[in-house]
Amino acid sequence: MNSPCELADVVRLFGNELSENEKLKPLQIKVMNKILQCRTAVLGGHKEVCDCCGSVRYRYNSCGDRHCPKCQAAKQAFGLTI
Ligand SMILES: [Zn+2]
């Protein structure tokens, strides 16, 4: 399910201001950066080939951070959450 507005959009718009005005912990800054980079060219990509029809598609890599809503949505879809 795609939302018209993602958390990455919010971080992109307000992340610098938040970093300047609040004392963020290094982990919080790291998570914000991962959310910004998730599924973009920054993290590279990979090729997927369908076992049935052989069709090929290229996808950007995920950040894998547990705080990232994109990664958590994927884990839920595949039943990987506890
Ligand atoms: Zn992610």
PDB file of N, CA and C and ligand atoms in Angstrom:
ATOM      1  N   MET A   1       0.847  -1.179   0.000  1.00  0.00           N
ATOM      2  CA  MET A   1       0.000   0.000   0.000  1.00  0.00           C
ATOM      3  C   MET A   1       0.892   1.242   0.000  1.00  0.00           C
ATOM      4  N   ASN A   2       0.732   2.087  -0.974  1.00  0.00           N
ATOM      5  CA  ASN A   2       1.520   3.304  -1.065  1.00  0.00           C
ATOM      6  C   ASN A   2       0.721   4.483  -0.546  1.00  0.00           C
ATOM      7  N   SER A   3       1.371   5.296   0.278  1.00  0.00           N
ATOM      8  CA  SER A   3       0.751   6.494   0.811  1.00  0.00           C
ATOM      9  C   SER A   3       1.254   7.676  -0.004  1.00  0.00           C
ATOM     10  N   PRO A   4       0.420   8.687  -0.223  1.00  0.00           N
ATOM     11  CA  PRO A   4       0.895   9.841  -0.978  1.00  0.00           C
ATOM     12  C   PRO A   4       1.995  10.593  -0.238  1.00  0.00           C
ATOM     13  N   CYS A   5       2.028  10.472   1.091  1.00  0.00           N
ATOM     14  CA  CYS A   5       3.059  11.140   1.879  1.00  0.00           C
ATOM     15  C   CYS A   5       3.732  10.093   2.762  1.00  0.00           C
ATOM     16  N   GLU A   6       5.040  10.013   2.664  1.00  0.00           N
ATOM     17  CA  GLU A   6       5.793   9.039   3.444  1.00  0.00           C
ATOM     18  C   GLU A   6       6.577   9.740   4.540  1.00  0.00           C
ATOM     19  N   LEU A   7       6.986   8.962   5.525  1.00  0.00           N
ATOM     20  CA  LEU A   7       7.799   9.510   6.605  1.00  0.00           C
ATOM     21  C   LEU A   7       9.083  10.127   6.050  1.00  0.00           C
ATOM     22  N   ALA A   8       9.634   9.528   4.997  1.00  0.00           N
ATOM     23  CA  ALA A   8      10.851  10.081   4.379  1.00  0.00           C
ATOM     24  C   ALA A   8      10.603  11.498   3.874  1.00  0.00           C
ATOM     25  N   ASP A   9       9.394  11.765   3.385  1.00  0.00           N
ATOM     26  CA  ASP A   9       9.066  13.123   2.929  1.00  0.00           C
ATOM     27  C   ASP A   9       9.092  14.105   4.096  1.00  0.00           C
ATOM     28  N   VAL A  10       8.561  13.688   5.227  1.00  0.00           N
ATOM     29  CA  VAL A  10       8.543  14.542   6.423  1.00  0.00           C
ATOM     30  C   VAL A  10       9.959  14.795   6.915  1.00  0.00           C
ATOM     31  N   VAL A  11      10.768  13.728   6.943  1.00  0.00           N
ATOM     32  CA  VAL A  11      12.160  13.871   7.379  1.00  0.00           C
ATOM     33  C   VAL A  11      12.911  14.782   6.415  1.00  0.00           C
ATOM     34  N   ARG A  12      12.652  14.630   5.130  1.00  0.00           N
ATOM     35  CA  ARG A  12      13.311  15.457   4.120  1.00  0.00           C
ATOM     36  C   ARG A  12      12.950  16.934   4.323  1.00  0.00           C
ATOM     37  N   LEU A  13      11.689  17.194   4.650  1.00  0.00           N
ATOM     38  CA  LEU A  13      11.230  18.582   4.816  1.00  0.00           C
ATOM     39  C   LEU A  13      11.674  19.195   6.142  1.00  0.00           C
ATOM     40  N   PHE A  14      11.612  18.421   7.213  1.00  0.00           N
ATOM     41  CA  PHE A  14      11.823  18.993   8.549  1.00  0.00           C
ATOM     42  C   PHE A  14      13.021  18.429   9.304  1.00  0.00           C
ATOM     43  N   GLY A  15      13.723  17.484   8.731  1.00  0.00           N
ATOM     44  CA  GLY A  15      14.824  16.832   9.429  1.00  0.00           C
ATOM     45  C   GLY A  15      15.940  17.777   9.823  1.00  0.00           C
ATOM     46  N   ASN A  16      16.349  18.647   8.912  1.00  0.00           N
ATOM     47  CA  ASN A  16      17.432  19.593   9.231  1.00  0.00           C
ATOM     48  C   ASN A  16      17.002  20.547  10.344  1.00  0.00           C
ATOM     49  N   GLU A  17      15.799  21.052  10.259  1.00  0.00           N
ATOM     50  CA  GLU A  17      15.289  21.967  11.278  1.00  0.00           C
ATOM     51  C   GLU A  17      15.212  21.267  12.629  1.00  0.00           C
ATOM     52  N   LEU A  18      14.756  20.037  12.620  1.00  0.00           N
ATOM     53  CA  LEU A  18      14.676  19.267  13.859  1.00  0.00           C
ATOM     54  C   LEU A  18      16.063  19.045  14.453  1.00  0.00           C
ATOM     55  N   SER A  19      17.018  18.714  13.597  1.00  0.00           N
ATOM     56  CA  SER A  19      18.391  18.486  14.068  1.00  0.00           C
ATOM     57  C   SER A  19      19.001  19.748  14.661  1.00  0.00           C
ATOM     58  N   GLU A  20      18.662  20.889  14.080  1.00  0.00           N
ATOM     59  CA  GLU A  20      19.224  22.154  14.560  1.00  0.00           C
ATOM     60  C   GLU A  20      18.570  22.611  15.866  1.00  0.00           C
ATOM     61  N   ASN A  21      17.278  22.339  16.023  1.00  0.00           N
ATOM     62  CA  ASN A  21      16.543  22.867  17.172  1.00  0.00           C
ATOM     63  C   ASN A  21      16.453  21.913  18.361  1.00  0.00           C
ATOM     64  N   GLU A  22      16.695  20.661  18.122  1.00  0.00           N
ATOM     65  CA  GLU A  22      16.577  19.671  19.197  1.00  0.00           C
ATOM     66  C   GLU A  22      17.911  18.948  19.360  1.00  0.00           C
ATOM     67  N   LYS A  23      18.154  18.504  20.566  1.00  0.00           N
ATOM     68  CA  LYS A  23      19.351  17.692  20.801  1.00  0.00           C
ATOM     69  C   LYS A  23      19.006  16.242  20.501  1.00  0.00           C
ATOM     70  N   LEU A  24      19.264  15.855  19.262  1.00  0.00           N
ATOM     71  CA  LEU A  24      18.969  14.478  18.879  1.00  0.00           C
ATOM     72  C   LEU A  24      20.141  13.588  19.258  1.00  0.00           C
ATOM     73  N   LYS A  25      19.797  12.382  19.630  1.00  0.00           N
ATOM     74  CA  LYS A  25      20.826  11.400  19.940  1.00  0.00           C
ATOM     75  C   LYS A  25      21.408  10.883  18.630  1.00  0.00           C
ATOM     76  N   PRO A  26      22.651  10.425  18.650  1.00  0.00           N
ATOM     77  CA  PRO A  26      23.268   9.903  17.413  1.00  0.00           C
ATOM     78  C   PRO A  26      22.419   8.815  16.751  1.00  0.00           C
ATOM     79  N   LEU A  27      21.787   7.979  17.560  1.00  0.00           N
ATOM     80  CA  LEU A  27      20.941   6.925  16.985  1.00  0.00           C
ATOM     81  C   LEU A  27      19.748   7.526  16.246  1.00  0.00           C
ATOM     82  N   GLN A  28      19.160   8.587  16.784  1.00  0.00           N
ATOM     83  CA  GLN A  28      18.019   9.222  16.127  1.00  0.00           C
ATOM     84  C   GLN A  28      18.421   9.813  14.778  1.00  0.00           C
ATOM     85  N   ILE A  29      19.607  10.419  14.729  1.00  0.00           N
ATOM     86  CA  ILE A  29      20.104  10.973  13.464  1.00  0.00           C
ATOM     87  C   ILE A  29      20.379   9.847  12.471  1.00  0.00           C
ATOM     88  N   LYS A  30      20.946   8.764  12.973  1.00  0.00           N
ATOM     89  CA  LYS A  30      21.235   7.610  12.114  1.00  0.00           C
ATOM     90  C   LYS A  30      19.948   7.039  11.517  1.00  0.00           C
ATOM     91  N   VAL A  31      18.906   6.927  12.342  1.00  0.00           N
ATOM     92  CA  VAL A  31      17.627   6.390  11.864  1.00  0.00           C
ATOM     93  C   VAL A  31      17.015   7.328  10.828  1.00  0.00           C
ATOM     94  N   MET A  32      17.090   8.639  11.076  1.00  0.00           N
ATOM     95  CA  MET A  32      16.541   9.591  10.097  1.00  0.00           C
ATOM     96  C   MET A  32      17.260   9.447   8.764  1.00  0.00           C
ATOM     97  N   ASN A  33      18.568   9.286   8.799  1.00  0.00           N
ATOM     98  CA  ASN A  33      19.323   9.114   7.549  1.00  0.00           C
ATOM     99  C   ASN A  33      18.945   7.814   6.846  1.00  0.00           C
ATOM    100  N   LYS A  34      18.762   6.757   7.611  1.00  0.00           N
ATOM    101  CA  LYS A  34      18.364   5.488   6.997  1.00  0.00           C
ATOM    102  C   LYS A  34      16.990   5.606   6.348  1.00  0.00           C
ATOM    103  N   ILE A  35      16.061   6.285   7.016  1.00  0.00           N
ATOM    104  CA  ILE A  35      14.721   6.466   6.459  1.00  0.00           C
ATOM    105  C   ILE A  35      14.792   7.261   5.161  1.00  0.00           C
ATOM    106  N   LEU A  36      15.673   8.257   5.117  1.00  0.00           N
ATOM    107  CA  LEU A  36      15.844   9.047   3.892  1.00  0.00           C
ATOM    108  C   LEU A  36      16.429   8.215   2.753  1.00  0.00           C
ATOM    109  N   GLN A  37      17.340   7.301   3.083  1.00  0.00           N
ATOM    110  CA  GLN A  37      18.055   6.550   2.056  1.00  0.00           C
ATOM    111  C   GLN A  37      17.349   5.270   1.627  1.00  0.00           C
ATOM    112  N   CYS A  38      16.377   4.818   2.405  1.00  0.00           N
ATOM    113  CA  CYS A  38      15.717   3.534   2.134  1.00  0.00           C
ATOM    114  C   CYS A  38      15.085   3.529   0.743  1.00  0.00           C
ATOM    115  N   ARG A  39      15.398   2.501  -0.003  1.00  0.00           N
ATOM    116  CA  ARG A  39      14.865   2.291  -1.351  1.00  0.00           C
ATOM    117  C   ARG A  39      15.144   3.458  -2.289  1.00  0.00           C
ATOM    118  N   THR A  40      16.370   3.946  -2.188  1.00  0.00           N
ATOM    119  CA  THR A  40      16.851   4.945  -3.140  1.00  0.00           C
ATOM    120  C   THR A  40      18.150   4.428  -3.741  1.00  0.00           C
ATOM    121  N   ALA A  41      18.667   5.132  -4.722  1.00  0.00           N
ATOM    122  CA  ALA A  41      19.913   4.734  -5.379  1.00  0.00           C
ATOM    123  C   ALA A  41      21.097   4.760  -4.421  1.00  0.00           C
ATOM    124  N   VAL A  42      20.971   5.500  -3.322  1.00  0.00           N
ATOM    125  CA  VAL A  42      22.073   5.602  -2.353  1.00  0.00           C
ATOM    126  C   VAL A  42      22.461   4.220  -1.824  1.00  0.00           C
ATOM    127  N   LEU A  43      21.489   3.361  -1.603  1.00  0.00           N
ATOM    128  CA  LEU A  43      21.760   2.031  -1.044  1.00  0.00           C
ATOM    129  C   LEU A  43      21.962   0.965  -2.124  1.00  0.00           C
ATOM    130  N   GLY A  44      21.967   1.385  -3.381  1.00  0.00           N
ATOM    131  CA  GLY A  44      22.167   0.414  -4.455  1.00  0.00           C
ATOM    132  C   GLY A  44      20.897  -0.341  -4.770  1.00  0.00           C
ATOM    133  N   GLY A  45      21.020  -1.351  -5.611  1.00  0.00           N
ATOM    134  CA  GLY A  45      19.836  -2.093  -6.020  1.00  0.00           C
ATOM    135  C   GLY A  45      20.163  -3.545  -6.291  1.00  0.00           C
ATOM    136  N   HIS A  46      19.154  -4.247  -6.703  1.00  0.00           N
ATOM    137  CA  HIS A  46      19.328  -5.652  -7.043  1.00  0.00           C
ATOM    138  C   HIS A  46      18.332  -6.043  -8.125  1.00  0.00           C
ATOM    139  N   LYS A  47      18.601  -7.181  -8.733  1.00  0.00           N
ATOM    140  CA  LYS A  47      17.777  -7.679  -9.826  1.00  0.00           C
ATOM    141  C   LYS A  47      16.929  -8.834  -9.307  1.00  0.00           C
ATOM    142  N   GLU A  48      15.666  -8.820  -9.667  1.00  0.00           N
ATOM    143  CA  GLU A  48      14.769  -9.920  -9.303  1.00  0.00           C
ATOM    144  C   GLU A  48      14.287 -10.595 -10.591  1.00  0.00           C
ATOM    145  N   VAL A  49      14.329 -11.919 -10.593  1.00  0.00           N
ATOM    146  CA  VAL A  49      13.876 -12.682 -11.749  1.00  0.00           C
ATOM    147  C   VAL A  49      12.754 -13.606 -11.298  1.00  0.00           C
ATOM    148  N   CYS A  50      11.633 -13.553 -11.978  1.00  0.00           N
ATOM    149  CA  CYS A  50      10.491 -14.408 -11.642  1.00  0.00           C
ATOM    150  C   CYS A  50      10.817 -15.861 -11.996  1.00  0.00           C
ATOM    151  N   ASP A  51      10.602 -16.764 -11.033  1.00  0.00           N
ATOM    152  CA  ASP A  51      10.870 -18.187 -11.260  1.00  0.00           C
ATOM    153  C   ASP A  51       9.924 -18.794 -12.291  1.00  0.00           C
ATOM    154  N   CYS A  52       8.738 -18.221 -12.438  1.00  0.00           N
ATOM    155  CA  CYS A  52       7.735 -18.783 -13.354  1.00  0.00           C
ATOM    156  C   CYS A  52       7.913 -18.302 -14.793  1.00  0.00           C
ATOM    157  N   CYS A  53       7.948 -16.975 -14.957  1.00  0.00           N
ATOM    158  CA  CYS A  53       7.955 -16.444 -16.328  1.00  0.00           C
ATOM    159  C   CYS A  53       9.295 -15.864 -16.753  1.00  0.00           C
ATOM    160  N   GLY A  54      10.217 -15.722 -15.808  1.00  0.00           N
ATOM    161  CA  GLY A  54      11.535 -15.193 -16.157  1.00  0.00           C
ATOM    162  C   GLY A  54      11.594 -13.690 -16.312  1.00  0.00           C
ATOM    163  N   SER A  55      10.482 -13.023 -16.013  1.00  0.00           N
ATOM    164  CA  SER A  55      10.509 -11.560 -16.138  1.00  0.00           C
ATOM    165  C   SER A  55      11.488 -10.982 -15.121  1.00  0.00           C
ATOM    166  N   VAL A  56      12.103  -9.889 -15.496  1.00  0.00           N
ATOM    167  CA  VAL A  56      13.149  -9.271 -14.681  1.00  0.00           C
ATOM    168  C   VAL A  56      12.694  -7.886 -14.246  1.00  0.00           C
ATOM    169  N   ARG A  57      12.978  -7.578 -12.992  1.00  0.00           N
ATOM    170  CA  ARG A  57      12.755  -6.205 -12.533  1.00  0.00           C
ATOM    171  C   ARG A  57      13.874  -5.832 -11.572  1.00  0.00           C
ATOM    172  N   TYR A  58      14.144  -4.536 -11.537  1.00  0.00           N
ATOM    173  CA  TYR A  58      15.225  -4.010 -10.706  1.00  0.00           C
ATOM    174  C   TYR A  58      14.602  -3.218  -9.566  1.00  0.00           C
ATOM    175  N   ARG A  59      15.117  -3.450  -8.358  1.00  0.00           N
ATOM    176  CA  ARG A  59      14.577  -2.791  -7.167  1.00  0.00           C
ATOM    177  C   ARG A  59      15.714  -2.146  -6.386  1.00  0.00           C
ATOM    178  N   TYR A  60      15.390  -1.031  -5.736  1.00  0.00           N
ATOM    179  CA  TYR A  60      16.367  -0.433  -4.823  1.00  0.00           C
ATOM    180  C   TYR A  60      16.398  -1.239  -3.535  1.00  0.00           C
ATOM    181  N   ASN A  61      17.561  -1.266  -2.890  1.00  0.00           N
ATOM    182  CA  ASN A  61      17.705  -1.987  -1.627  1.00  0.00           C
ATOM    183  C   ASN A  61      17.044  -1.235  -0.482  1.00  0.00           C
ATOM    184  N   SER A  62      16.592  -1.991   0.510  1.00  0.00           N
ATOM    185  CA  SER A  62      15.982  -1.424   1.711  1.00  0.00           C
ATOM    186  C   SER A  62      17.051  -1.186   2.768  1.00  0.00           C
ATOM    187  N   CYS A  63      16.734  -0.311   3.722  1.00  0.00           N
ATOM    188  CA  CYS A  63      17.696  -0.017   4.784  1.00  0.00           C
ATOM    189  C   CYS A  63      17.698  -1.093   5.869  1.00  0.00           C
ATOM    190  N   GLY A  64      16.554  -1.762   6.058  1.00  0.00           N
ATOM    191  CA  GLY A  64      16.473  -2.826   7.053  1.00  0.00           C
ATOM    192  C   GLY A  64      16.353  -2.347   8.486  1.00  0.00           C
ATOM    193  N   ASP A  65      16.235  -1.041   8.688  1.00  0.00           N
ATOM    194  CA  ASP A  65      16.132  -0.515  10.051  1.00  0.00           C
ATOM    195  C   ASP A  65      14.741  -0.812  10.620  1.00  0.00           C
ATOM    196  N   ARG A  66      14.715  -1.212  11.882  1.00  0.00           N
ATOM    197  CA  ARG A  66      13.430  -1.583  12.485  1.00  0.00           C
ATOM    198  C   ARG A  66      12.503  -0.387  12.687  1.00  0.00           C
ATOM    199  N   HIS A  67      13.041   0.818  12.605  1.00  0.00           N
ATOM    200  CA  HIS A  67      12.210   2.009  12.764  1.00  0.00           C
ATOM    201  C   HIS A  67      11.637   2.494  11.434  1.00  0.00           C
ATOM    202  N   CYS A  68      12.100   1.952  10.344  1.00  0.00           N
ATOM    203  CA  CYS A  68      11.695   2.415   9.016  1.00  0.00           C
ATOM    204  C   CYS A  68      10.331   1.826   8.643  1.00  0.00           C
ATOM    205  N   PRO A  69       9.351   2.676   8.353  1.00  0.00           N
ATOM    206  CA  PRO A  69       8.025   2.154   8.017  1.00  0.00           C
ATOM    207  C   PRO A  69       8.005   1.354   6.715  1.00  0.00           C
ATOM    208  N   LYS A  70       8.863   1.685   5.769  1.00  0.00           N
ATOM    209  CA  LYS A  70       8.897   0.907   4.520  1.00  0.00           C
ATOM    210  C   LYS A  70       9.364  -0.508   4.791  1.00  0.00           C
ATOM    211  N   CYS A  71      10.383  -0.649   5.592  1.00  0.00           N
ATOM    212  CA  CYS A  71      10.918  -1.981   5.900  1.00  0.00           C
ATOM    213  C   CYS A  71       9.957  -2.764   6.785  1.00  0.00           C
ATOM    214  N   GLN A  72       9.341  -2.101   7.724  1.00  0.00           N
ATOM    215  CA  GLN A  72       8.387  -2.789   8.595  1.00  0.00           C
ATOM    216  C   GLN A  72       7.162  -3.244   7.821  1.00  0.00           C
ATOM    217  N   ALA A  73       6.720  -2.438   6.846  1.00  0.00           N
ATOM    218  CA  ALA A  73       5.579  -2.832   6.023  1.00  0.00           C
ATOM    219  C   ALA A  73       5.915  -4.083   5.218  1.00  0.00           C
ATOM    220  N   ALA A  74       7.139  -4.160   4.706  1.00  0.00           N
ATOM    221  CA  ALA A  74       7.552  -5.335   3.937  1.00  0.00           C
ATOM    222  C   ALA A  74       7.609  -6.565   4.835  1.00  0.00           C
ATOM    223  N   LYS A  75       8.131  -6.405   6.053  1.00  0.00           N
ATOM    224  CA  LYS A  75       8.211  -7.539   6.974  1.00  0.00           C
ATOM    225  C   LYS A  75       6.818  -8.043   7.335  1.00  0.00           C
ATOM    226  N   GLN A  76       5.889  -7.106   7.540  1.00  0.00           N
ATOM    227  CA  GLN A  76       4.515  -7.511   7.871  1.00  0.00           C
ATOM    228  C   GLN A  76       3.893  -8.262   6.703  1.00  0.00           C
ATOM    229  N   ALA A  77       4.127  -7.771   5.489  1.00  0.00           N
ATOM    230  CA  ALA A  77       3.534  -8.408   4.307  1.00  0.00           C
ATOM    231  C   ALA A  77       4.016  -9.839   4.135  1.00  0.00           C
ATOM    232  N   PHE A  78       5.277 -10.107   4.516  1.00  0.00           N
ATOM    233  CA  PHE A  78       5.814 -11.444   4.392  1.00  0.00           C
ATOM    234  C   PHE A  78       5.724 -12.238   5.689  1.00  0.00           C
ATOM    235  N   GLY A  79       5.049 -11.690   6.717  1.00  0.00           N
ATOM    236  CA  GLY A  79       4.843 -12.410   7.961  1.00  0.00           C
ATOM    237  C   GLY A  79       6.105 -12.595   8.763  1.00  0.00           C
ATOM    238  N   LEU A  80       7.036 -11.637   8.696  1.00  0.00           N
ATOM    239  CA  LEU A  80       8.300 -11.781   9.393  1.00  0.00           C
ATOM    240  C   LEU A  80       8.326 -11.069  10.732  1.00  0.00           C
ATOM    241  N   THR A  81       7.234 -10.404  11.135  1.00  0.00           N
ATOM    242  CA  THR A  81       7.233  -9.721  12.427  1.00  0.00           C
ATOM    243  C   THR A  81       6.806 -10.682  13.522  1.00  0.00           C
ATOM    244  N   ILE A  82       7.236 -10.366  14.711  1.00  0.00           N
ATOM    245  CA  ILE A  82       6.916 -11.211  15.859  1.00  0.00           C
ATOM    246  C   ILE A  82       5.543 -10.865  16.379  1.00  0.00           C
TER     247      ILE A  82
HETATM  248 ZN    ZN B   1      13.889   1.016   5.270  1.00  0.00          ZN
END
